[in-house]
Amino acid sequence: MYYEIKYDGFRCLLYIDEEEIDLYSRNLISLRTGFPEIVKEATRIQNEYNEDLPILLDGELCVLESDIRASFSQIQKRGRLKNIEKIQQHTLLSPVTYLVFDLLVIGGKPLKSETYINRKQQLQSWMNKMSYPTVNHDFQTSIQWIPPQSDGESLFNQVKSKKGEGIVAKRKNSLWISGKRTPNWLKVKRLFRGFFIVTGFDEGNGYVHIAVIKDKKLEQIGLFSHGLEGKDREALIQIVQNNQKGRKGTLIKVSPGICVELEFLELYNMQLRHPRFVQFRLDIHWEDCTWEALQTQMDS
């Protein structure tokens, strides 16, 4: 196995030939107009290194916060922009870096059927030729690349300590397979844990509403459903139905009292990303599920 840092961004293919440059999302929607700084650098490749064309790269469009971490909120903002003038302004305010992790075609030669490690070696050779660095937040280059590492445990601990998203484990003999989940590439995400107050259950979609106490008030902080299964789900539904204080459509509201422990990826706009149920916490009083306690748990 080899291991790479996983960055929070938009998965993207970059295609360059003598006449065309385009960025494609995973479902083959063009992203070209939204990221002119990447197109500008691709144009330089097109003009100065046409012996390497056509070329097809696989990577992640990211707004880097460090060599380990990318900003989900910033790349989301960039992705929503449609006005050309505003997009140009944000190339200075929140410049995007294309972090390449795979080489699929070079000089018109397809590499998808070659092994991961062979593709990576050819990618490294080409990146060195182009003087593109491995991921470096302080080195302002629009194209950089993600190197493989052999010590997954050490890399994951490094990612955890700097609050990165996680790592990807890749089998060295794996092939590149389009649009499919494969056991040859395994994501290992760095997750936080915290304690939350149940405030309701939606009978329509099966989601549980949760909150923390912030400034002496209940602050709604998200919904969850994943991980809550079998007897735990049945018990929660029964408790909510027996202790409801009101309804709003299919949402059953309850007074504070039930506490749960959840895993989650991060907080974004005061909402949990990818929360998952861990367990009920009958030993935790709901008044201890505070915003300050959550921040302490995330920093530990």
C-alpha positions in Angstrom: 0.0 0.0 0.0 0.9 3.6 -0.6 -0.7 6.5 1.1 -1.7 10.1 0.0 -3.1 13.0 1.9 -6.8 13.6 1.0 -7.7 17.2 0.4 -11.2 18.7 0.7 -12.0 20.1 -2.8 -13.6 19.3 -6.1 -12.4 16.2 -7.9 -11.5 17.2 -11.4 -9.9 16.0 -14.6 -7.7 18.4 -16.5 -7.4 17.8 -20.3 -4.9 19.6 -22.5 -4.2 19.1 -26.2 -2.9 21.4 -29.0 -6.3 23.1 -29.4 -8.4 22.4 -26.3 -8.2 22.9 -22.5 -10.9 21.8 -20.2 -11.6 20.9 -16.6 -14.2 18.2 -16.0 -16.0 17.3 -12.8 -16.6 13.6 -11.9 -19.9 13.6 -13.8 -18.1 15.3 -16.8 -19.5 18.8 -16.3 -17.1 21.5 -17.6 -15.6 23.6 -14.8 -13.4 25.7 -17.1 -15.1 29.1 -16.7 -15.0 28.9 -12.9 -11.2 28.4 -12.4 -9.3 30.7 -14.9 -6.1 30.5 -12.9 -5.9 26.8 -13.7 -6.7 27.4 -17.4 -4.0 30.1 -17.5 -1.4 27.6 -16.3 -2.7 25.0 -18.7 -2.4 27.4 -21.5 1.3 27.8 -20.7 1.7 24.0 -20.9 -0.1 24.0 -24.2 2.2 26.7 -25.6 5.5 25.6 -24.2 5.3 21.8 -23.8 3.2 20.6 -26.7 5.4 17.5 -27.1 3.7 16.1 -24.0 0.2 16.6 -25.4 -2.5 15.4 -25.3 -2.3 15.0 -21.5 -5.0 14.0 -19.0 -4.5 14.6 -15.3 -6.7 13.6 -12.3 -6.7 15.7 -9.2 -8.5 18.0 -6.8 -9.3 21.7 -7.1 -8.5 23.2 -3.6 -8.1 26.4 -1.7 -5.2 25.5 0.5 -5.0 26.6 4.1 -1.8 24.6 4.7 0.3 21.8 3.2 -2.1 19.4 4.9 -5.5 21.1 4.9 -7.8 22.7 2.3 -10.8 25.0 2.9 -14.2 23.4 2.1 -16.0 26.7 2.6 -13.7 28.6 0.2 -13.9 26.0 -2.6 -17.7 25.9 -2.2 -17.8 29.7 -2.6 -15.6 29.5 -5.7 -17.8 26.8 -7.2 -21.0 28.9 -6.8 -19.6 32.0 -8.5 -21.1 32.6 -12.0 -20.2 36.2 -12.7 -16.9 36.4 -14.6 -15.8 39.6 -12.9 -16.4 38.2 -9.5 -14.5 35.0 -10.5 -11.5 37.0 -11.5 -11.6 38.9 -8.2 -11.6 35.7 -6.3 -8.6 34.3 -8.2 -6.7 36.9 -6.0 -8.8 36.6 -2.8 -9.0 32.8 -2.7 -6.7 31.3 -5.4 -7.3 27.7 -6.3 -4.6 25.1 -6.6 -5.0 22.0 -8.8 -3.5 19.2 -6.7 -2.7 16.3 -9.1 -2.6 12.8 -7.9 -2.8 10.7 -11.1 -1.6 10.8 -14.7 -4.0 9.1 -17.2 -2.6 10.2 -20.6 0.7 11.8 -21.7 1.8 12.4 -25.2 -1.4 10.8 -26.3 -0.4 7.5 -24.6 -3.1 6.1 -22.3 -1.9 5.0 -18.9 -5.1 3.9 -17.3 -4.2 0.2 -17.7 -0.8 0.7 -16.0 -0.3 0.2 -12.3 -0.7 3.0 -9.8 3.0 3.0 -8.9 4.0 3.2 -12.6 1.6 6.1 -13.2 2.8 7.8 -10.1 6.5 7.5 -11.2 5.6 9.0 -14.6 3.7 11.8 -12.9 6.6 12.6 -10.7 8.9 12.7 -13.7 6.7 15.1 -15.6 6.1 17.3 -12.5 9.9 17.6 -12.0 10.3 18.5 -15.7 7.6 21.2 -15.2 9.2 22.4 -11.9 5.8 21.8 -10.2 6.3 21.2 -6.4 4.7 18.7 -4.2 1.9 20.3 -2.2 3.3 23.6 -0.7 1.0 26.3 0.7 3.7 28.9 0.5 4.7 28.1 -3.1 2.2 30.0 -5.2 1.9 27.6 -8.2 -1.5 26.9 -9.7 -0.6 23.2 -10.3 1.1 21.0 -7.7 1.1 17.3 -7.0 0.4 14.9 -4.2 3.3 12.5 -3.5 2.8 8.9 -2.3 4.2 7.8 1.1 4.8 4.4 2.5 4.2 5.0 6.2 0.4 5.4 6.4 0.2 5.6 10.2 2.7 8.4 10.4 1.0 10.3 7.6 -2.4 9.9 9.3 -1.1 11.1 12.6 0.3 14.1 10.8 -3.0 14.8 9.2 -4.9 14.4 12.5 -2.6 16.8 14.3 -3.1 19.5 11.6 -6.9 18.9 11.2 -6.7 17.7 7.6 -9.4 15.7 6.0 -7.8 12.3 6.0 -5.7 10.0 3.8 -6.2 7.6 0.9 -4.7 4.2 0.9 -3.9 2.9 -2.7 -2.7 -0.5 -3.7 0.6 -0.1 -5.7 -0.7 -2.5 -8.5 -4.2 -0.9 -8.8 -5.5 0.3 -12.1 -7.4 3.6 -12.6 -11.2 2.8 -12.8 -13.6 5.5 -13.9 -16.7 6.3 -11.8 -16.5 3.3 -9.5 -15.8 2.7 -5.8 -13.0 0.2 -5.6 -11.4 -1.6 -2.6 -8.0 -0.7 -4.2 -8.5 2.9 -3.1 -9.6 3.3 0.5 -10.4 6.6 2.2 -9.5 7.0 5.9 -11.0 10.2 7.2 -10.0 12.1 10.3 -13.1 12.5 12.4 -14.0 14.6 15.4 -16.3 13.5 18.2 -18.8 15.5 20.3 -21.8 15.4 22.5 -25.2 16.8 21.3 -28.7 17.4 22.4 -31.6 15.7 20.5 -34.3 18.3 19.7 -36.5 16.4 17.3 -37.1 13.5 14.9 -38.5 13.8 11.4 -40.8 10.9 10.6 -40.8 11.9 7.0 -37.1 11.4 6.2 -35.8 9.6 9.4 -33.3 12.4 10.4 -32.6 13.3 14.0 -32.3 17.1 14.8 -29.5 18.1 17.2 -28.3 21.2 19.0 -25.7 22.5 21.5 -26.1 25.3 24.0 -24.5 28.6 22.8 -25.0 31.9 24.6 -27.5 30.2 26.9 -29.7 29.2 24.0 -30.2 26.0 22.0 -28.2 26.3 18.7 -29.4 23.9 16.0 -26.2 22.4 14.6 -27.4 19.7 12.2 -29.2 16.5 11.4 -28.0 12.9 11.4 -29.3 9.5 10.5 -26.2 7.4 9.6 -25.1 4.9 12.2 -28.5 5.0 14.0 -29.8 1.5 13.4 -31.8 -1.4 14.8 -32.6 -1.2 18.5 -30.9 2.2 18.9 -33.2 3.8 16.3 -36.3 2.1 17.7 -35.4 3.3 21.2 -34.8 6.9 20.1 -38.1 7.0 18.1 -40.0 5.6 21.1 -38.5 8.1 23.5 -39.2 11.0 21.1 -42.8 10.0 20.5 -43.4 9.5 24.3 -41.9 12.9 25.2 -42.9 15.1 22.3 -43.7 18.8 23.0 -45.1 19.6 19.6 -45.0 19.0 15.9 -44.2 20.9 12.8 -45.3 18.8 9.8 -43.5 15.5 10.1 -41.0 16.9 12.7 -41.6 15.7 16.3 -40.1 18.3 18.7 -38.8 17.3 22.1 -37.5 19.2 25.1 -33.8 18.9 25.9 -32.9 15.7 27.7 -31.5 13.1 25.3 -27.8 13.3 24.7 -25.9 11.5 21.9 -22.3 11.1 20.9 -21.5 11.7 17.2 -18.6 11.5 14.8 -18.3 14.2 12.2 -15.9 15.5 9.6 -16.0 19.2 10.5 -18.2 22.2 11.3 -19.2 24.3 8.3 -21.5 27.3 8.7 -22.4 26.1 12.2 -23.6 22.7 10.8 -21.9 19.3 11.2 -20.6 17.7 8.0 -21.1 14.0 7.7 -22.3 13.3 11.2 -22.7 9.6 12.3 -24.2 8.2 15.4 -21.8 6.6 17.9 -23.9 6.0 21.0 -26.4 7.4 23.5 -24.7 9.2 26.4 -26.9 8.7 29.4 -24.0 9.8 31.6 -24.0 13.3 30.1 -26.4 16.0 31.2 -27.9 18.0 28.4 -26.8 21.3 29.9 -23.1 20.1 29.5 -23.5 19.8 25.7 -22.3 23.3 25.1 -20.6 25.1 22.2 -17.5 25.6 24.4 -17.3 21.9 25.3 -17.6 21.0 21.6 -14.7 23.3 20.7 -12.6 21.7 23.5 -13.4 18.2 22.2 -12.4 19.2 18.7 -9.1 20.7 19.9 -8.2 17.6 22.0 
